[in-house]
Amino acid sequence: MEKVNGNIEKRLPEAEEIWTGIVTMEEPRKETINRSVNPGQVLPLMQCGSLEIGEERQRRVAMMESLCQVNGTKSNGGNDSNANNGNNNHNSDCPDPQQRLAVLSFEQVRRLNDVMNEVVCIHGRGNFPTLEVRLRDLVTVVRSKLESDPSNGGAGMRVRDIRLNGGAASHVLATESQPYNDLDLIFAVELSSGRNYDKVKAAVLGSLFDLLPEGVSRKRITTCSLKEAYVSKMVKVNNDGDRWSLISLGNSRGHRNVELKFVDSMRRQFEFSVDSFQIVLDSLLLFYECSKLPIGENFYPTVVGESVYGDFQEALYHLHKKLISTRHPEEIRGGGLLKYCNLLVKMYKPSQPDYIKTLERYMCSRFFIDFPDISQQRAKLENYLWNHFVGPEEEALKYQYLMLLHSVVEESTVCLMGHERRQTLALIENLAYQVFCQEQQQRLTNHQQAPPGPPTTYVYANGYYYAPVIPTACYTCTCNSWMACSS
């Protein structure tokens, strides 16, 4: 192994204590507990082993040195005031900023490496080909487009950091296999003007153009056609305290979409503690650029994770034990009501059962504030069922999910008139009836298409299950007379 350059070591004077504990190839060590990070603490690039960094990449090392400086810095985009406003919700409940951050263990870094090396398929509409690219390569291409000079077709923007978010981050940190539907990535950029939103959009579409496979004629392909072919959703938010945009890539249901989120500032970054994790990818991406050796137990980079819930270890405990916890659900769009019922149907339990009814009332109130009209409620529910219940195992939970949602709305709604409440409950009942009929029809179809075999215990026909008749023997009564009274 080659040691880190002397000038890099000089840039990390506060990391001497950590560097002395670095494990070489001759002294293997397994790290099983996430190590907390002190505010302002400087972390080395390598958690285990050493690596030589060229001068051209020292800028990224300097940027990574400030990742842990939570107080008084730009956190997840925006200026100091916006970042502090975005964190006020956590500081009241979790005053110690170092509880938000932790260093990932080797097993977690290994799972992260597997996710980044996963080949994602971005399906196009019509005759546009499917783009097959590793996630790490997609991130590199998008970042390069954002940071390249405008004269070279780039956006000329500075990317402060890149993070993995959502279900994929929970999958990396969980001890058991954690399924996830989408790959959520956060690029921290400056969106102080409307023109920057257009630059971000152009950079993403330019990245898609560069990722087109060889042999595809590019003469008549425009950015507009690329958007129609590969972008399933685009969101732009620019108001007080919130400046971010979302571009979702992929148009095939049943396959993981790639959600690219470009954030300057965001007041609310999570719904529940189990989905509050963000993993900073900069050190891992730098490792990919500089190292010729693969990641191993004795040679892997320092990767920092953050829980925007406020307490990393508490949120990780909730993830491992399948517990539901949140803060200020009235600040979440939709109140987190649909996600809450989704967690319940997947056998999650409230971390504070005595307090959950109060939270349910806040969730229901915010949901009906954001979706007051019955048509909006129908569209939201149908869209949620379509996007979050994909695959046989997930679709089998639809009916139970709607029944749970019906129960929560019926018991915890306090902000609606009587006829509005009955209208919403009837909507959920109708959707549940439709789902139930579809499930029964699917079972009937599967039964009719099943190959002939030995008779089953139960027979399904005309919407009913029939059990076989069990013959019983006739017994002769042996009582010849009345029994005498013992009194």
XYZ file of C-alpha atoms in Angstrom:
487
model
C 0.000 0.000 0.000
C 1.109 3.481 -0.738
C 0.686 6.052 1.967
C -1.272 9.228 1.597
C 0.720 12.213 0.401
C 2.285 14.369 3.037
C 0.313 17.411 2.003
C -2.919 15.492 2.569
C -1.776 14.491 6.031
C -1.054 18.123 6.807
C -4.598 19.001 5.766
C -5.943 16.538 8.318
C -4.213 17.499 11.582
C -7.240 16.608 13.694
C -7.326 13.082 12.341
C -4.039 11.911 13.868
C -5.814 9.898 16.520
C -7.887 8.121 13.879
C -4.931 7.527 11.570
C -2.983 5.820 14.341
C -5.758 3.259 14.567
C -5.729 2.416 10.865
C -5.549 -1.313 10.306
C -3.014 -2.686 7.874
C -3.276 -5.868 5.877
C -1.491 -7.752 8.652
C -3.925 -6.683 11.398
C -7.466 -7.450 10.294
C -10.354 -6.023 12.263
C -14.117 -6.244 12.027
C -16.116 -3.155 12.862
C -19.690 -3.969 13.769
C -20.848 -0.807 15.535
C -21.363 2.515 13.791
C -18.989 5.097 15.236
C -20.445 8.524 16.044
C -18.800 11.613 14.584
C -18.057 14.730 16.611
C -19.026 18.113 15.127
C -16.130 19.588 13.202
C -14.155 16.330 13.338
C -12.049 15.687 10.243
C -12.175 12.149 8.912
C -9.524 10.466 6.765
C -10.414 9.249 3.309
C -9.623 5.625 4.156
C -11.215 3.852 7.083
C -8.935 0.845 6.639
C -5.769 0.865 4.531
C -4.154 3.828 2.810
C -4.399 5.369 -0.627
C -2.410 7.878 -2.674
C -4.377 10.912 -3.833
C -3.241 13.117 -6.682
C -3.282 16.895 -6.460
C -6.134 17.207 -8.938
C -8.433 15.367 -6.523
C -7.429 17.210 -3.370
C -10.312 19.629 -3.868
C -12.785 16.833 -3.228
C -10.867 15.788 -0.116
C -11.125 19.359 1.173
C -14.854 19.320 0.477
C -15.290 16.064 2.362
C -13.477 17.483 5.386
C -16.468 19.749 6.025
C -19.115 17.024 5.890
C -19.328 16.726 9.671
C -19.450 20.443 10.408
C -23.167 20.504 11.089
C -23.480 23.779 12.965
C -23.019 26.991 11.015
C -22.520 25.323 7.647
C -24.641 24.646 4.635
C -26.465 21.416 5.365
C -28.093 19.722 2.406
C -28.066 22.854 0.359
C -29.001 26.473 0.894
C -27.415 29.241 2.909
C -26.758 29.153 6.611
C -30.133 30.509 7.621
C -32.029 28.107 5.411
C -30.022 25.155 6.656
C -30.570 26.131 10.250
C -34.276 26.608 9.625
C -34.411 23.170 8.070
C -32.777 21.671 11.140
C -34.798 23.442 13.779
C -37.241 20.573 13.848
C -34.510 18.215 15.007
C -32.513 20.455 17.302
C -35.378 20.826 19.740
C -35.592 17.049 20.141
C -31.950 16.135 19.547
C -29.690 19.000 20.639
C -26.410 17.174 20.042
C -25.531 17.389 16.307
C -23.006 14.541 16.500
C -25.865 12.094 17.059
C -26.964 12.703 13.459
C -23.769 11.247 11.950
C -21.991 7.888 12.063
C -19.228 6.063 10.206
C -20.375 2.971 8.303
C -18.920 -0.432 9.153
C -17.251 -2.647 6.564
C -20.372 -4.774 6.035
C -22.394 -1.639 5.353
C -19.747 -0.279 2.977
C -19.737 -3.626 1.188
C -23.513 -3.516 0.701
C -23.208 0.079 -0.472
C -20.581 -0.990 -2.977
C -22.964 -3.685 -4.264
C -25.715 -1.115 -4.719
C -23.408 1.284 -6.558
C -22.226 -1.524 -8.870
C -25.780 -2.593 -9.618
C -26.746 -2.250 -13.279
C -29.893 -0.134 -13.548
C -32.128 -0.272 -16.596
C -33.670 3.008 -17.738
C -36.455 1.947 -20.084
C -37.439 4.275 -22.875
C -40.773 4.780 -24.593
C -41.368 3.819 -28.191
C -38.288 2.900 -30.182
C -35.829 4.389 -27.704
C -33.448 1.720 -26.395
C -33.098 0.699 -22.777
C -30.099 2.327 -21.115
C -28.150 -0.184 -19.020
C -25.593 1.492 -16.790
C -24.043 0.928 -13.382
C -25.351 3.306 -10.752
C -21.837 4.560 -9.953
C -21.271 5.399 -13.638
C -24.591 7.216 -13.877
C -23.718 9.316 -10.830
C -20.283 10.113 -12.264
C -21.712 11.169 -15.628
C -24.376 13.416 -14.089
C -21.865 15.044 -11.726
C -19.447 15.611 -14.593
C -22.174 17.296 -16.631
C -23.116 19.517 -13.725
C -19.542 20.602 -13.003
C -18.214 20.880 -16.568
C -17.636 24.272 -18.104
C -20.594 25.612 -20.130
C -18.324 25.888 -23.174
C -17.959 22.088 -23.039
C -21.678 21.451 -22.735
C -21.808 21.405 -18.932
C -23.783 23.412 -16.410
C -20.825 25.048 -14.639
C -22.328 24.334 -11.210
C -20.652 23.183 -8.030
C -21.828 19.897 -6.507
C -21.257 20.095 -2.760
C -21.936 16.423 -2.099
C -23.879 13.429 -3.398
C -25.983 11.204 -1.164
C -27.892 7.955 -1.356
C -31.311 8.311 0.232
C -34.551 6.421 0.814
C -35.063 2.674 0.717
C -31.656 1.940 -0.801
C -29.903 3.688 2.112
C -32.035 1.714 4.579
C -31.091 -1.477 2.718
C -27.395 -0.652 3.153
C -27.723 -0.011 6.884
C -30.157 -2.796 7.806
C -28.941 -6.086 9.212
C -31.574 -8.045 7.264
C -32.491 -7.773 3.596
C -34.548 -4.622 3.108
C -36.479 -4.427 -0.190
C -36.552 -1.095 -1.986
C -38.376 0.099 -5.090
C -36.368 3.121 -6.239
C -32.813 4.403 -6.147
C -32.901 7.888 -4.634
C -29.882 10.168 -5.108
C -29.426 13.686 -3.744
C -27.121 16.199 -5.447
C -26.471 19.243 -3.268
C -26.295 22.201 -5.674
C -27.144 25.891 -5.679
C -30.607 26.727 -7.029
C -30.762 30.430 -6.194
C -32.184 31.357 -9.609
C -34.628 29.841 -12.044
C -31.871 29.534 -14.619
C -30.084 26.975 -12.427
C -33.132 24.707 -12.598
C -32.846 24.755 -16.394
C -29.127 23.975 -16.138
C -29.860 20.942 -13.980
C -32.468 19.699 -16.426
C -30.110 20.190 -19.380
C -27.296 18.373 -17.536
C -29.484 15.318 -16.857
C -30.764 15.164 -20.440
C -27.196 15.605 -21.704
C -26.134 12.680 -19.513
C -28.865 10.508 -21.030
C -27.647 11.498 -24.493
C -24.096 10.426 -23.620
C -25.345 7.108 -22.218
C -27.126 6.067 -25.410
C -25.660 2.749 -26.611
C -23.360 2.515 -29.595
C -25.035 2.190 -32.957
C -27.906 4.529 -32.116
C -28.281 7.383 -34.592
C -28.111 10.629 -32.585
C -28.574 13.132 -35.382
C -32.302 13.653 -34.901
C -32.468 13.086 -31.135
C -33.287 16.254 -29.221
C -33.495 17.016 -25.507
C -37.279 17.166 -25.834
C -37.441 13.652 -27.271
C -35.082 12.366 -24.548
C -37.342 13.862 -21.898
C -40.426 12.199 -23.364
C -38.620 8.871 -23.709
C -36.774 8.468 -20.403
C -38.193 10.937 -17.838
C -41.292 9.757 -15.995
C -41.633 12.683 -13.596
C -40.237 16.179 -13.133
C -40.873 18.329 -10.068
C -39.660 21.856 -9.379
C -40.098 23.542 -5.987
C -39.053 27.130 -5.330
C -40.648 28.811 -2.336
C -39.753 29.931 1.175
C -37.327 27.459 2.686
C -37.641 24.928 -0.144
C -35.526 25.016 -3.308
C -35.163 21.661 -4.994
C -36.071 19.710 -8.092
C -36.712 16.045 -8.851
C -36.146 14.159 -12.099
C -37.298 10.526 -12.143
C -35.762 8.270 -14.791
C -37.494 5.127 -16.033
C -40.893 4.306 -17.484
C -41.323 0.592 -16.763
C -43.446 -0.585 -13.848
C -41.830 -3.357 -11.857
C -38.306 -2.025 -12.426
C -36.423 0.324 -10.118
C -36.633 3.936 -11.149
C -33.711 6.277 -10.528
C -34.817 9.389 -8.648
C -32.361 12.268 -9.067
C -33.057 15.022 -6.546
C -31.173 18.315 -6.760
C -31.408 20.124 -3.434
C -30.436 23.624 -2.406
C -32.598 23.699 0.723
C -35.407 21.525 2.033
C -37.271 22.038 5.271
C -38.637 18.504 5.654
C -36.387 15.701 4.418
C -38.032 12.584 5.884
C -41.381 11.082 6.857
C -40.412 8.467 9.456
C -37.191 7.571 11.218
C -36.706 4.398 9.146
C -36.503 6.413 5.902
C -34.424 9.291 7.267
C -30.986 7.928 6.323
C -28.632 9.638 3.887
C -25.260 8.129 2.953
C -22.583 10.503 1.642
C -21.064 8.978 -1.503
C -18.194 11.382 -2.196
C -15.492 9.335 -0.467
C -16.648 6.137 -2.184
C -16.700 7.832 -5.606
C -13.216 9.196 -4.969
C -12.101 5.696 -4.005
C -13.399 4.392 -7.346
C -11.354 7.043 -9.168
C -8.088 6.490 -7.312
C -7.934 2.831 -6.346
C -7.007 -0.014 -8.646
C -7.889 -2.582 -5.977
C -11.436 -3.634 -5.070
C -12.994 -2.966 -1.705
C -12.011 -5.525 0.910
C -12.222 -6.004 4.656
C -8.730 -4.556 5.042
C -9.067 -1.871 2.376
C -12.149 0.323 2.219
C -12.949 4.050 2.406
C -14.505 6.045 5.216
C -18.208 6.512 4.460
C -20.368 8.762 6.622
C -24.096 8.255 7.120
C -26.555 10.794 8.465
C -30.047 10.496 9.892
C -32.016 13.682 9.282
C -34.448 12.360 11.901
C -31.893 13.690 14.405
C -30.448 10.616 16.117
C -28.656 8.070 13.937
C -28.490 5.251 16.513
C -32.136 5.655 17.490
C -33.265 5.635 13.862
C -31.082 2.572 13.181
C -32.656 0.805 16.165
C -36.109 1.568 14.750
C -35.021 0.145 11.396
C -33.715 -3.087 12.902
C -36.723 -3.582 15.211
C -39.339 -2.411 12.666
C -40.614 0.470 14.777
C -42.569 3.520 13.617
C -41.494 6.929 14.871
C -41.617 10.447 13.501
C -41.563 14.066 14.567
C -44.076 16.761 13.660
C -46.126 14.774 11.103
C -48.179 17.891 10.394
C -45.133 19.223 8.493
C -45.165 16.313 5.994
C -47.110 16.746 2.770
C -50.028 14.378 3.120
C -49.145 13.940 6.783
C -47.312 10.697 6.074
C -50.671 8.925 6.436
C -50.293 6.617 3.435
C -46.706 5.700 4.322
C -47.737 5.072 7.934
C -50.390 2.536 6.893
C -47.868 0.972 4.502
C -45.487 0.405 7.412
C -48.296 -1.065 9.515
C -49.254 -3.569 6.838
C -45.594 -4.661 6.667
C -45.651 -5.557 10.375
C -44.025 -2.393 11.709
C -45.177 -1.332 15.165
C -45.355 2.116 16.810
C -42.368 2.862 19.033
C -44.697 4.760 21.398
C -48.118 3.045 21.315
C -49.645 5.494 23.800
C -48.729 8.482 21.625
C -49.542 7.039 18.202
C -53.229 8.025 18.279
C -52.229 11.656 18.647
C -49.873 11.321 15.696
C -52.618 9.641 13.655
C -54.884 12.657 14.201
C -52.118 14.982 12.957
C -51.535 12.742 9.928
C -55.211 12.661 8.979
C -55.608 16.415 9.451
C -52.642 17.229 7.206
C -53.767 14.682 4.580
C -57.196 16.300 4.231
C -55.646 19.788 4.178
C -53.425 18.821 1.237
C -56.114 16.754 -0.539
C -59.471 18.327 0.371
C -61.405 17.212 -2.719
C -62.642 13.643 -3.133
C -61.242 13.487 -6.682
C -57.798 14.492 -5.387
C -58.031 11.832 -2.697
C -58.949 9.174 -5.265
C -56.087 10.177 -7.569
C -53.606 10.168 -4.678
C -54.694 6.748 -3.400
C -54.717 5.136 -6.840
C -51.306 6.582 -7.634
C -49.876 5.378 -4.312
C -51.226 1.855 -4.824
C -49.794 1.774 -8.346
C -46.307 2.946 -7.350
C -45.798 1.218 -4.000
C -47.440 -2.185 -4.426
C -45.482 -3.778 -7.247
C -44.962 -7.509 -7.569
C -46.986 -10.493 -6.326
C -45.977 -10.140 -2.670
C -46.759 -6.416 -2.554
C -50.022 -6.686 -4.501
C -51.259 -9.311 -2.054
C -51.148 -6.626 0.675
C -53.353 -4.089 -1.128
C -56.655 -5.142 0.406
C -55.235 -5.345 3.927
C -53.586 -1.947 3.401
C -56.866 -0.289 2.409
C -58.658 -1.844 5.383
C -55.980 -0.479 7.718
C -56.259 2.949 6.085
C -60.054 2.806 6.483
C -59.672 1.990 10.182
C -57.190 4.823 10.814
C -59.303 7.403 8.959
C -62.464 6.288 10.730
C -60.929 6.446 14.197
C -58.592 9.461 13.916
C -60.251 11.970 11.592
C -61.422 15.017 13.554
C -61.217 17.808 10.970
C -63.970 16.806 8.507
C -67.694 17.356 8.399
C -69.792 14.236 8.771
C -70.703 13.915 5.086
C -67.054 14.512 4.011
C -65.844 11.814 6.365
C -68.432 9.332 5.086
C -67.513 10.237 1.509
C -63.830 9.469 2.095
C -64.594 6.213 3.903
C -66.856 5.163 1.017
C -64.022 5.912 -1.425
C -61.630 3.647 0.497
C -64.296 0.926 0.713
C -64.885 1.065 -3.048
C -61.166 0.812 -3.777
C -60.861 -2.115 -1.356
C -63.831 -3.824 -3.057
C -62.195 -3.390 -6.470
C -58.900 -4.787 -5.183
C -60.705 -7.726 -3.552
C -62.566 -8.563 -6.775
C -59.330 -8.381 -8.772
C -57.610 -10.716 -6.310
C -60.485 -13.214 -6.468
C -60.515 -13.104 -10.249
C -56.756 -13.676 -10.326
C -57.080 -16.661 -7.990
C -59.809 -18.135 -10.191
C -57.687 -17.653 -13.305
C -54.674 -19.270 -11.654
C -56.828 -22.214 -10.523
C -58.235 -22.775 -13.998
C -54.767 -22.632 -15.542
C -53.205 -24.939 -12.968
C -52.032 -28.321 -14.348
C -54.138 -31.344 -13.365
C -52.947 -33.142 -10.294
C -54.129 -34.884 -7.169
C -57.348 -33.506 -5.644
C -56.776 -30.563 -3.362
C -58.195 -30.131 0.089
C -60.254 -27.108 -0.967
C -62.010 -26.409 -4.271
C -62.500 -22.837 -5.528
C -65.438 -22.086 -7.860
C -67.827 -19.201 -8.511
C -66.099 -17.008 -5.953
C -66.329 -19.493 -3.078
C -64.086 -22.099 -1.461
C -65.671 -25.538 -1.021
C -64.389 -28.023 1.554
C -64.727 -31.774 0.877
C -67.526 -33.685 2.602
C -66.196 -35.822 5.454
C -68.408 -38.906 6.005
C -69.184 -39.809 9.596
C -70.082 -43.251 10.963
C -73.485 -43.944 12.522
C -73.354 -44.984 16.133
C -76.101 -46.967 17.909
C -77.362 -45.513 21.185
C -76.610 -47.768 24.102
C -78.898 -46.041 26.572
C -81.726 -48.496 27.425
C -83.392 -46.553 30.206
C -83.314 -43.308 32.106
C -80.513 -42.865 34.567
C -81.513 -42.937 38.225
C -81.415 -39.704 40.134
C -78.672 -39.733 42.760
C -80.650 -37.519 45.078
